[in-house]
Amino acid sequence: MGFADLLNEVGGFGRYQWLHVTLISFPGLLMASQNLLNNFVSGIPDHHCRLPTNHSIYNLSLSQVDERQLLRVFIPLDSSGNRFDRCRRYVEPQWQLLAANSSANVSFVKTEECEDGWTYDHTEFEATTVSEWDLVCSMRPLKQMIQTIYMGGVLAGAIVYGGLSDRFGRRTVLIWSYLQVAVLGCSCAFSPSYTVYCILRFLCGMAVSGVILNGVSLKVEWIPTKTRTIVGTLTSFFFTFGQMVLAGLAYWLRNWRTLHVVVCAPHFLFFAYSWWYSESARWLVLNGKSEEALKNLHRVARINGKPEMVDKITLEVLHSHMNKEIESSRSTFTAYDLLRTRGMRRISICLIAVWFSTSFAYYGLAMDLQKFGVSIYVMQLIFGAVDIPAKLLALGMLSFLGRRITQATCLFLSAVIIFANIFVPTEMQTLRTTLACLGKASTSSSFTTVYLYTGELYPTVIRQTGMGFVSTMARVGSMAAPAVLILDEVLPALPSVVYGGAAVLASGFACFLPETLNVPLPDTIEDVEEKCDELLIDGGVVSKEGVVLKEMKDAEKAGLHTL
């Protein structure tokens, strides 16, 4: 007997679970916007040097001079010869270029940097951080730094909030994270300077980790075993549709400050209704709060239409179902415990590889998708749209093939697509874009799988610490992906080789993870060790009845160790 049996007795996946899962998943519509928000709030509009304020056009009337002709006088063409240079202007106006059919040679004319600032085109963006703080030309790296700092906050949040939720509870940290996103996200819109904006984005990134990690755990710990797969996959569609919602909002709101407020303000609503959530009964019992856990179970039973279970489920019944977990919880756990035992060590090392490579390949492909050659808003729609069939396919695979095969397949498929794109000529833009979309879909499916898989692999007593620990590698991967592009100068295909190679290695690591399809959630580290004993050291699998093959025992006696 275990806690999963109690969930079935109070209604299984009943009315409470429907409300609980929906309310926790709904913020995903806007939470997905946070990671991609920089594409729009820091979009780079067309620009050129501002014309000198003291220039004179002598006896020419401005009405007689076409704007493009006037720009030719002050702004040189770039290296392509098709558009005006964005970062240079002539030291002296070249009036001879106004003459019809002028073929004057200006290649040796002196130029200078944009001493008076820049003029921005407002057709695609009304205002962005780039146009407001002139993050162009020599200052352009600061634009990329915004996203790097934000992802650093997400990384820090995964570490900090993962441990805090195991100590103070999933519900408490989740409620705080909603408020933090709402307050700091809206504050970003009123940032008076670049430095203040970066600080606020870092703190907002921390809160995003708190929302995602605790939302996943709070959902999983109230869901019966048999419904975890379909619920986990379907709720991930909130993030998918959130990407398309962002495209619509960004198209409608072309000012970065307004977009920030609209994307972040709804989290005040999420904060308000999150007080309705019930804390994880598993966590409460394992932290010596059995009476509160019992009240939550009774509440769930009443909402699910099972009032008769209120009298049947007592503290004695609750403790009898979770006796082994309670004994285990008397010990304190830290991140060290994720690597202390053989089974936990294997799981943690494999998940580190999977999380890192999934994010690494995802952002590597996302950079290739910038070459669509279409509107940035249309591109964002495509980003979201390709996830729909991919996640539906992942749902079927998770339900029938299991987590391990699905995880390994998604990673391996993304590697194959990345490698295939190396051999496609650059002029075949449509084919390259199609392959990039398929690769992005594969990595999205890998993300969906690993979120569900990780929550099922780690035991309740250290689940959030584990989730925070391994998911930090996803943030490291997202921060490392841009740096690999430098290898393009050595060999154009080298970045793709690195991205694809990482995905191939991770797919191999995924094969060493234990299967969790239709298996109750582990509550103790001992449960994890028993589950991992079902994997052979050489990669085979023992029977589902839990009989450990003699070869494993012999290997252990000989002093051999697995991951």
Coordinates of C-alpha atoms in Angstrom, one line a residue:
M1 CA 0.0 0.0 0.0
G2 CA 1.1 3.6 -0.7
F3 CA -0.1 7.1 -1.1
A4 CA -1.2 6.3 -4.6
D5 CA -3.9 4.0 -3.2
L6 CA -5.2 6.8 -1.0
L7 CA -5.5 9.1 -4.0
N8 CA -7.7 6.5 -5.7
E9 CA -9.8 6.1 -2.6
V10 CA -10.6 9.9 -2.6
G11 CA -11.7 9.9 -6.2
G12 CA -8.6 9.3 -8.3
F13 CA -8.5 12.0 -11.0
G14 CA -11.7 13.7 -10.0
R15 CA -13.2 17.2 -9.9
Y16 CA -10.5 18.5 -7.6
Q17 CA -7.7 17.2 -9.8
W18 CA -9.3 18.8 -12.9
L19 CA -9.5 22.2 -11.2
H20 CA -6.1 21.8 -9.5
V21 CA -4.2 20.9 -12.8
T22 CA -6.0 23.5 -14.9
L23 CA -5.4 26.4 -12.4
I24 CA -1.7 25.5 -12.1
S25 CA -1.3 25.0 -15.9
F26 CA -3.1 28.2 -16.9
P27 CA -0.2 30.5 -16.0
G28 CA 1.8 28.6 -18.7
L29 CA 0.1 30.7 -21.3
L30 CA 2.1 33.7 -20.2
M31 CA 5.0 31.9 -18.4
A32 CA 6.1 30.7 -21.9
S33 CA 6.4 34.3 -22.9
Q34 CA 9.1 35.0 -20.3
N35 CA 11.9 33.0 -22.0
L36 CA 11.1 34.4 -25.5
L37 CA 10.2 38.0 -24.4
N38 CA 13.6 39.3 -25.3
N39 CA 13.0 38.6 -29.0
F40 CA 10.4 41.4 -28.9
V41 CA 11.3 43.8 -26.1
S42 CA 14.9 43.9 -27.4
G43 CA 14.1 43.6 -31.0
I44 CA 16.6 45.4 -33.3
P45 CA 14.8 47.8 -35.6
D46 CA 16.4 49.1 -38.8
H47 CA 18.6 52.1 -38.0
H48 CA 21.2 54.4 -39.3
C49 CA 23.3 57.3 -38.0
R50 CA 21.4 60.4 -37.2
L51 CA 22.1 63.2 -39.6
P52 CA 24.2 66.1 -38.3
T53 CA 22.0 68.7 -36.7
N54 CA 24.0 71.6 -38.3
H55 CA 24.0 70.4 -41.9
S56 CA 22.9 72.8 -44.6
I57 CA 21.6 71.9 -48.1
Y58 CA 22.3 75.4 -49.4
N59 CA 19.7 76.4 -52.0
L60 CA 18.0 73.0 -52.2
S61 CA 14.5 72.7 -50.8
L62 CA 13.8 69.7 -48.6
S63 CA 10.6 69.1 -50.5
Q64 CA 12.7 68.6 -53.6
V65 CA 15.0 66.0 -52.1
D66 CA 13.9 62.4 -51.7
E67 CA 14.6 60.9 -48.2
R68 CA 16.7 58.1 -49.6
Q69 CA 18.7 60.6 -51.8
L70 CA 19.4 62.7 -48.7
L71 CA 20.6 59.7 -46.8
R72 CA 23.0 58.9 -49.6
V73 CA 24.7 62.3 -48.9
F74 CA 25.4 61.4 -45.3
I75 CA 25.4 57.6 -45.0
P76 CA 27.6 55.2 -46.9
L77 CA 26.4 51.8 -48.1
D78 CA 27.4 48.7 -46.2
S79 CA 29.6 45.9 -47.5
S80 CA 26.7 44.3 -49.4
G81 CA 26.0 47.5 -51.3
N82 CA 22.3 47.1 -50.9
R83 CA 21.5 49.1 -47.8
F84 CA 22.8 52.0 -45.8
D85 CA 25.5 51.3 -43.2
R86 CA 24.1 51.1 -39.7
C87 CA 27.1 52.3 -37.8
R88 CA 29.1 54.8 -39.9
R89 CA 28.4 58.1 -41.7
Y90 CA 30.5 60.4 -43.9
V91 CA 32.6 63.0 -42.1
E92 CA 31.6 65.5 -44.8
P93 CA 28.3 65.5 -46.8
Q94 CA 28.8 64.1 -50.3
W95 CA 26.5 66.5 -52.2
Q96 CA 27.6 65.2 -55.6
L97 CA 25.7 62.0 -55.0
L98 CA 22.4 64.0 -55.4
A99 CA 23.2 64.4 -59.1
A100 CA 21.2 62.2 -61.4
N101 CA 23.0 59.0 -62.4
S102 CA 25.9 60.0 -60.2
S103 CA 28.7 57.4 -60.2
A104 CA 31.2 59.2 -58.0
N105 CA 33.7 57.0 -56.2
V106 CA 33.2 57.4 -52.5
S107 CA 34.9 54.2 -51.3
F108 CA 37.9 56.2 -50.0
V109 CA 35.8 59.0 -48.4
K110 CA 36.4 59.4 -44.7
T111 CA 33.7 58.1 -42.4
E112 CA 33.1 58.3 -38.7
E113 CA 31.0 56.6 -36.0
C114 CA 27.5 57.9 -35.2
E115 CA 28.5 60.9 -33.1
D116 CA 24.9 62.2 -32.8
G117 CA 23.2 58.8 -32.1
W118 CA 20.9 56.9 -34.4
T119 CA 17.6 57.2 -36.2
Y120 CA 15.3 54.1 -35.9
D121 CA 12.7 52.8 -38.2
H122 CA 9.4 52.3 -36.2
T123 CA 7.6 50.1 -38.8
E124 CA 8.2 46.8 -37.0
F125 CA 8.8 48.0 -33.5
E126 CA 7.4 51.2 -31.9
A127 CA 10.0 51.1 -29.2
T128 CA 12.4 48.5 -27.8
T129 CA 15.2 48.5 -25.2
V130 CA 17.6 48.7 -28.1
S131 CA 16.1 51.9 -29.5
E132 CA 15.7 53.4 -26.1
W133 CA 19.2 52.8 -24.8
D134 CA 21.0 52.6 -28.2
L135 CA 22.1 49.0 -27.9
V136 CA 23.5 48.9 -31.4
C137 CA 26.9 48.8 -33.2
S138 CA 29.6 48.7 -30.5
M139 CA 27.0 48.4 -27.8
R140 CA 25.1 45.5 -29.4
P141 CA 26.6 42.8 -27.1
L142 CA 24.7 44.5 -24.3
K143 CA 21.5 43.5 -26.0
Q144 CA 22.5 39.8 -25.9
M145 CA 23.6 40.3 -22.3
I146 CA 20.0 40.9 -21.2
Q147 CA 19.0 37.4 -22.2
T148 CA 22.1 35.9 -20.7
I149 CA 21.5 37.7 -17.4
Y150 CA 17.8 36.5 -17.4
M151 CA 18.9 32.9 -18.0
G152 CA 21.4 33.3 -15.2
G153 CA 18.4 34.2 -13.0
V154 CA 16.5 31.1 -14.1
L155 CA 19.6 29.1 -13.2
A156 CA 19.9 30.7 -9.8
G157 CA 16.2 30.2 -9.2
A158 CA 16.4 26.5 -10.0
I159 CA 19.0 26.0 -7.3
V160 CA 17.4 28.3 -4.7
Y161 CA 13.7 27.5 -5.1
G162 CA 14.3 23.8 -5.5
G163 CA 15.8 23.5 -2.0
L164 CA 13.3 26.0 -0.5
S165 CA 10.3 24.1 -1.7
D166 CA 11.6 20.9 -0.1
R167 CA 11.9 22.8 3.2
F168 CA 8.9 25.1 3.1
G169 CA 6.5 23.3 0.8
R170 CA 5.6 23.5 -2.9
R171 CA 2.5 25.6 -2.4
T172 CA 4.2 28.3 -0.3
V173 CA 7.1 28.8 -2.8
L174 CA 4.8 28.7 -5.8
I175 CA 2.6 31.4 -4.3
W176 CA 5.6 33.6 -3.6
S177 CA 7.0 33.0 -7.1
Y178 CA 3.7 34.2 -8.7
L179 CA 3.9 37.4 -6.7
Q180 CA 7.6 37.9 -7.6
V181 CA 7.0 37.5 -11.3
A182 CA 4.0 40.0 -11.1
V183 CA 5.8 42.7 -9.2
L184 CA 9.2 42.5 -10.7
G185 CA 7.9 41.8 -14.2
C186 CA 5.8 44.9 -14.2
S187 CA 8.6 46.9 -12.6
C188 CA 10.8 46.1 -15.6
A189 CA 8.4 48.2 -17.7
F190 CA 9.3 51.2 -15.6
S191 CA 13.1 50.7 -15.6
P192 CA 14.9 54.0 -15.8
S193 CA 18.2 52.5 -17.0
Y194 CA 19.7 49.5 -18.6
T195 CA 21.4 48.4 -15.3
V196 CA 18.1 48.5 -13.4
Y197 CA 16.4 46.6 -16.1
C198 CA 19.0 43.8 -16.1
I199 CA 18.7 43.4 -12.3
L200 CA 15.0 43.1 -12.4
R201 CA 15.1 40.6 -15.3
F202 CA 17.5 38.5 -13.3
L203 CA 15.2 38.4 -10.3
C204 CA 12.2 37.7 -12.6
G205 CA 14.1 34.8 -14.0
M206 CA 14.5 33.3 -10.6
A207 CA 10.8 33.5 -10.0
V208 CA 10.1 31.8 -13.3
S209 CA 12.1 28.8 -12.1
G210 CA 10.1 28.8 -8.9
V211 CA 6.8 28.8 -10.8
I212 CA 7.8 26.0 -13.3
L213 CA 9.5 23.6 -10.9
N214 CA 6.9 23.9 -8.1
G215 CA 4.0 23.9 -10.5
V216 CA 5.2 20.6 -11.9
S217 CA 5.7 18.9 -8.5
L218 CA 2.4 20.1 -7.1
K219 CA 0.6 18.7 -10.1
V220 CA 2.4 15.4 -10.1
E221 CA 2.0 14.8 -6.3
W222 CA -1.9 15.1 -6.5
I223 CA -2.3 13.0 -9.7
P224 CA -2.9 9.2 -9.7
T225 CA -0.2 7.1 -11.3
K226 CA -2.1 6.1 -14.5
T227 CA -3.1 9.6 -15.5
R228 CA 0.3 11.3 -15.0
T229 CA 1.4 10.8 -18.7
I230 CA -1.6 12.2 -20.4
V231 CA -2.0 15.1 -17.9
G232 CA 1.7 16.0 -18.0
T233 CA 1.7 16.1 -21.8
L234 CA -1.6 17.9 -22.3
T235 CA -0.7 20.6 -19.7
S236 CA 2.5 21.2 -21.6
F237 CA 0.3 22.6 -24.4
F238 CA -0.3 25.6 -22.3
F239 CA 3.3 26.5 -22.9
T240 CA 2.9 25.7 -26.6
F241 CA -0.1 28.0 -27.0
G242 CA 1.7 30.5 -24.9
Q243 CA 4.3 31.0 -27.6
M244 CA 1.6 31.8 -30.1
V245 CA -0.1 34.1 -27.6
L246 CA 3.2 36.0 -27.3
A247 CA 3.3 36.4 -31.0
G248 CA -0.2 38.0 -31.0
L249 CA 0.5 40.2 -28.0
A250 CA 3.8 41.4 -29.5
Y251 CA 2.2 42.2 -32.8
W252 CA -0.6 44.1 -31.1
L253 CA 1.7 45.9 -28.6
R254 CA 4.8 47.3 -30.4
N255 CA 6.0 49.2 -27.3
W256 CA 8.3 47.1 -25.1
R257 CA 7.1 48.7 -21.8
T258 CA 3.5 48.0 -22.6
L259 CA 4.2 44.5 -23.6
H260 CA 6.0 43.8 -20.3
V261 CA 3.0 45.0 -18.3
V262 CA 0.5 43.0 -20.2
V263 CA 2.6 39.8 -20.1
C264 CA 3.4 40.1 -16.3
A265 CA 0.3 41.7 -14.7
P266 CA -1.9 38.6 -15.0
H267 CA 0.4 36.9 -12.4
F268 CA -1.4 39.1 -9.8
L269 CA -4.5 37.1 -10.6
F270 CA -2.6 33.8 -10.4
F271 CA -1.2 34.9 -7.1
A272 CA -4.8 35.6 -5.8
Y273 CA -6.3 32.3 -6.7
S274 CA -3.2 30.2 -5.8
W275 CA -4.3 30.3 -2.2
W276 CA -6.9 27.8 -3.1
Y277 CA -4.3 25.1 -3.9
S278 CA -3.8 22.3 -1.4
E279 CA -0.3 21.7 -0.2
S280 CA 1.1 18.3 -1.3
A281 CA -0.2 15.7 1.3
R282 CA 3.0 13.7 0.6
W283 CA 5.2 16.6 1.6
L284 CA 3.1 17.4 4.7
V285 CA 3.3 13.9 6.0
L286 CA 7.0 13.6 5.4
N287 CA 7.6 16.9 7.2
G288 CA 5.6 16.0 10.4
K289 CA 2.4 17.8 9.4
S290 CA 0.1 14.8 9.2
E291 CA -3.0 16.5 10.6
E292 CA -2.8 19.2 7.8
A293 CA -2.3 16.4 5.2
L294 CA -5.4 14.6 6.5
K295 CA -7.4 17.8 6.2
N296 CA -6.3 18.2 2.6
L297 CA -7.2 14.6 1.8
H298 CA -10.6 15.1 3.3
R299 CA -11.1 18.3 1.3
V300 CA -10.1 16.5 -1.9
A301 CA -12.5 13.7 -1.1
R302 CA -15.4 16.1 -0.5
I303 CA -14.7 18.0 -3.8
N304 CA -14.5 14.7 -5.7
G305 CA -17.9 13.6 -4.4
K306 CA -16.5 11.0 -1.9
P307 CA -17.7 12.4 1.5
E308 CA -17.9 8.9 3.0
M309 CA -14.1 8.7 2.8
V310 CA -13.8 11.5 5.4
D311 CA -14.6 9.2 8.2
K312 CA -12.7 6.2 6.7
I313 CA -9.4 8.0 6.2
T314 CA -7.8 8.7 9.6
L315 CA -4.3 9.5 10.8
E316 CA -3.8 5.8 11.5
V317 CA -4.8 4.9 7.9
L318 CA -2.7 7.7 6.5
H319 CA 0.4 6.6 8.5
S320 CA -0.1 3.0 7.6
H321 CA 0.0 3.9 3.9
M322 CA 3.1 6.0 4.3
N323 CA 4.9 4.2 7.1
K324 CA 8.0 3.6 5.1
E325 CA 8.2 7.1 3.7
I326 CA 7.8 8.5 7.3
E327 CA 10.7 6.5 8.5
S328 CA 12.8 7.7 5.7
S329 CA 11.9 11.4 6.2
R330 CA 13.4 11.4 9.7
S331 CA 16.8 11.8 7.9
T332 CA 17.8 15.2 6.4
F333 CA 18.6 15.3 2.7
T334 CA 20.9 17.6 0.7
A335 CA 22.1 17.8 -2.9
Y336 CA 24.9 15.4 -1.8
D337 CA 22.2 12.7 -1.5
L338 CA 21.5 13.0 -5.2
L339 CA 24.9 11.4 -5.8
R340 CA 25.4 9.4 -2.6
T341 CA 23.9 6.0 -3.6
R342 CA 24.3 4.0 -6.7
G343 CA 20.8 4.5 -8.0
M344 CA 20.5 8.2 -7.2
R345 CA 24.0 8.7 -8.8
R346 CA 23.0 7.0 -12.0
I347 CA 19.7 8.9 -12.3
S348 CA 21.3 12.3 -11.5
I349 CA 24.2 11.9 -13.9
C350 CA 22.0 10.7 -16.7
L351 CA 19.5 13.5 -16.1
I352 CA 22.2 16.1 -16.1
A353 CA 23.2 15.0 -19.6
V354 CA 19.6 14.9 -20.8
W355 CA 18.7 18.3 -19.5
F356 CA 21.9 20.0 -20.7
S357 CA 21.7 18.5 -24.2
T358 CA 18.0 19.1 -24.7
S359 CA 18.4 22.8 -23.9
F360 CA 21.7 23.0 -25.7
A361 CA 20.3 21.6 -28.9
Y362 CA 17.0 23.6 -28.6
Y363 CA 18.7 27.0 -28.4
G364 CA 21.2 26.0 -31.1
L365 CA 18.3 25.2 -33.4
A366 CA 16.5 28.4 -32.3
M367 CA 19.4 30.5 -33.6
D368 CA 19.1 28.8 -37.0
L369 CA 15.4 29.6 -37.1
Q370 CA 16.3 33.3 -37.2
K371 CA 17.0 32.8 -40.9
F372 CA 13.4 32.3 -41.8
G373 CA 13.4 35.5 -43.8
V374 CA 9.8 36.3 -42.7
S375 CA 8.2 38.6 -40.1
I376 CA 9.4 37.9 -36.6
Y377 CA 5.8 37.6 -35.5
V378 CA 5.1 34.9 -38.1
M379 CA 8.3 33.1 -37.0
Q380 CA 7.1 33.1 -33.4
L381 CA 3.8 31.5 -34.6
I382 CA 5.7 28.8 -36.4
F383 CA 7.8 28.2 -33.2
G384 CA 4.6 27.4 -31.3
A385 CA 2.8 25.6 -34.1
V386 CA 5.5 22.9 -34.7
D387 CA 5.1 21.9 -31.0
I388 CA 1.5 20.7 -31.4
P389 CA 2.0 17.6 -33.6
A390 CA 5.3 16.9 -31.8
K391 CA 3.8 16.8 -28.4
L392 CA 0.8 14.7 -29.6
L393 CA 3.3 12.2 -31.0
A394 CA 5.2 12.4 -27.7
L395 CA 1.9 11.7 -25.8
G396 CA 1.4 8.5 -27.7
M397 CA 5.0 7.4 -27.3
L398 CA 5.0 8.1 -23.5
S399 CA 1.8 6.1 -23.1
F400 CA 2.7 3.1 -25.1
L401 CA 6.5 2.9 -25.4
G402 CA 7.4 4.4 -22.0
R403 CA 9.5 7.4 -20.8
R404 CA 12.9 5.9 -21.4
I405 CA 12.4 5.0 -25.1
T406 CA 10.6 8.3 -25.8
Q407 CA 13.4 10.4 -24.2
A408 CA 16.2 8.6 -26.0
T409 CA 14.3 8.7 -29.4
C410 CA 13.5 12.4 -29.2
L411 CA 17.2 13.3 -28.5
F412 CA 18.5 10.9 -31.1
L413 CA 16.0 12.2 -33.8
S414 CA 17.0 15.8 -33.1
A415 CA 20.7 14.9 -33.5
V416 CA 19.9 13.2 -36.9
I417 CA 18.1 16.3 -38.1
I418 CA 20.9 18.6 -37.0
F419 CA 23.5 16.4 -38.8
A420 CA 21.3 16.2 -41.9
N421 CA 21.1 20.0 -42.1
I422 CA 24.9 20.1 -42.4
F423 CA 24.7 18.5 -45.9
V424 CA 21.9 20.8 -47.2
P425 CA 23.3 23.6 -49.4
T426 CA 22.6 27.1 -48.0
E427 CA 20.7 28.1 -51.1
M428 CA 18.1 25.5 -50.3
Q429 CA 16.6 27.7 -47.7
T430 CA 13.1 26.1 -47.6
L431 CA 14.5 22.6 -46.9
R432 CA 16.9 24.0 -44.2
T433 CA 14.1 25.8 -42.5
T434 CA 11.9 22.7 -42.6
L435 CA 14.6 20.6 -41.0
A436 CA 15.2 23.2 -38.4
C437 CA 11.5 23.2 -37.5
L438 CA 11.5 19.4 -37.2
G439 CA 14.6 19.6 -35.0
K440 CA 12.9 22.2 -32.8
A441 CA 9.8 20.0 -32.5
S442 CA 12.0 17.0 -31.5
T443 CA 13.8 19.0 -28.7
S444 CA 10.4 20.4 -27.6
S445 CA 9.2 16.8 -27.2
S446 CA 12.3 16.0 -25.3
F447 CA 11.6 18.9 -22.9
T448 CA 8.1 17.7 -22.3
T449 CA 9.3 14.2 -21.6
V450 CA 12.2 15.2 -19.2
Y451 CA 10.0 17.4 -17.1
L452 CA 7.5 14.5 -16.5
Y453 CA 10.3 11.9 -16.3
T454 CA 12.4 13.8 -13.7
G455 CA 9.4 14.3 -11.4
E456 CA 8.7 10.5 -11.5
L457 CA 12.3 9.5 -11.0
Y458 CA 13.2 11.4 -7.8
P459 CA 11.6 10.4 -4.5
T460 CA 9.3 12.8 -2.6
V461 CA 11.7 13.5 0.2
I462 CA 14.2 15.1 -2.2
R463 CA 12.2 15.6 -5.4
Q464 CA 12.3 19.4 -5.6
T465 CA 16.0 19.5 -4.7
G466 CA 16.6 17.0 -7.5
M467 CA 14.4 18.9 -10.0
G468 CA 16.3 22.1 -9.2
F469 CA 19.7 20.5 -9.4
V470 CA 19.3 18.8 -12.8
S471 CA 17.3 21.5 -14.4
T472 CA 20.1 24.0 -13.7
M473 CA 21.9 22.1 -16.5
A474 CA 19.2 23.2 -18.9
R475 CA 20.1 26.8 -18.1
V476 CA 23.8 26.1 -18.5
G477 CA 23.0 24.6 -21.9
S478 CA 21.0 27.6 -23.0
M479 CA 23.8 29.9 -22.0
A480 CA 26.5 27.8 -23.6
A481 CA 24.7 27.4 -27.0
P482 CA 25.5 30.9 -28.3
A483 CA 29.2 30.5 -27.5
V484 CA 29.5 27.5 -29.8
L485 CA 28.6 29.7 -32.7
I486 CA 32.2 31.1 -32.5
L487 CA 33.3 27.8 -34.0
D488 CA 31.6 28.8 -37.2
E489 CA 34.7 30.9 -38.0
V490 CA 36.9 27.7 -37.9
L491 CA 34.5 25.5 -39.8
P492 CA 30.9 26.4 -40.8
A493 CA 29.6 22.9 -39.9
L494 CA 31.3 22.7 -36.5
P495 CA 28.5 24.2 -34.4
S496 CA 26.0 21.7 -35.8
V497 CA 28.4 18.9 -35.1
V498 CA 28.7 20.0 -31.5
Y499 CA 24.9 20.4 -31.0
G500 CA 24.2 17.1 -32.7
G501 CA 27.0 15.3 -30.9
A502 CA 25.7 16.4 -27.5
A503 CA 22.2 15.2 -28.3
V504 CA 23.5 11.7 -29.4
L505 CA 25.5 11.3 -26.2
A506 CA 22.4 12.3 -24.1
S507 CA 20.2 9.8 -25.9
G508 CA 22.7 7.2 -24.8
F509 CA 22.6 8.4 -21.2
A510 CA 18.8 8.2 -21.3
C511 CA 18.9 4.5 -22.0
F512 CA 20.4 3.9 -18.5
L513 CA 17.4 5.5 -16.7
P514 CA 14.8 3.2 -15.1
E515 CA 11.3 3.1 -16.7
T516 CA 8.5 4.8 -14.8
L517 CA 5.5 4.1 -16.9
N518 CA 2.5 3.1 -14.7
V519 CA 4.9 2.9 -11.7
P520 CA 3.9 4.6 -8.4
L521 CA 5.9 7.7 -7.5
P522 CA 8.9 6.8 -5.3
D523 CA 8.8 8.4 -1.8
T524 CA 12.1 7.4 -0.4
I525 CA 15.7 6.9 -1.7
E526 CA 15.3 3.2 -0.9
D527 CA 12.4 3.1 -3.4
V528 CA 14.7 4.5 -6.1
E529 CA 17.4 1.9 -5.3
E530 CA 14.9 -0.9 -5.7
K531 CA 13.7 0.6 -9.0
C532 CA 17.3 1.0 -10.4
D533 CA 18.0 -2.6 -9.5
E534 CA 15.7 -3.5 -12.4
L535 CA 18.4 -2.3 -14.8
L536 CA 21.3 -4.6 -15.8
I537 CA 24.8 -3.2 -15.5
D538 CA 25.3 -4.1 -19.1
G539 CA 22.1 -2.3 -20.2
G540 CA 19.6 -5.1 -20.1
V541 CA 16.4 -5.2 -18.0
V542 CA 15.3 -7.8 -15.5
S543 CA 11.7 -9.0 -15.1
K544 CA 9.0 -6.6 -14.0
E545 CA 8.5 -8.9 -10.9
G546 CA 11.7 -7.3 -9.6
V547 CA 14.0 -10.4 -9.8
V548 CA 17.6 -9.2 -9.9
L549 CA 19.8 -11.2 -12.2
K550 CA 22.7 -13.1 -10.9
E551 CA 25.1 -11.2 -13.1
M552 CA 24.4 -8.0 -11.2
K553 CA 25.1 -9.5 -7.9
D554 CA 28.3 -11.0 -9.2
A555 CA 29.4 -7.7 -10.6
E556 CA 28.7 -6.0 -7.3
K557 CA 30.7 -8.5 -5.4
A558 CA 33.6 -8.1 -7.8
G559 CA 33.5 -4.4 -7.0
L560 CA 32.0 -3.1 -10.3
H561 CA 29.9 0.0 -10.1
T562 CA 27.4 1.6 -12.5
L563 CA 26.8 5.3 -13.0

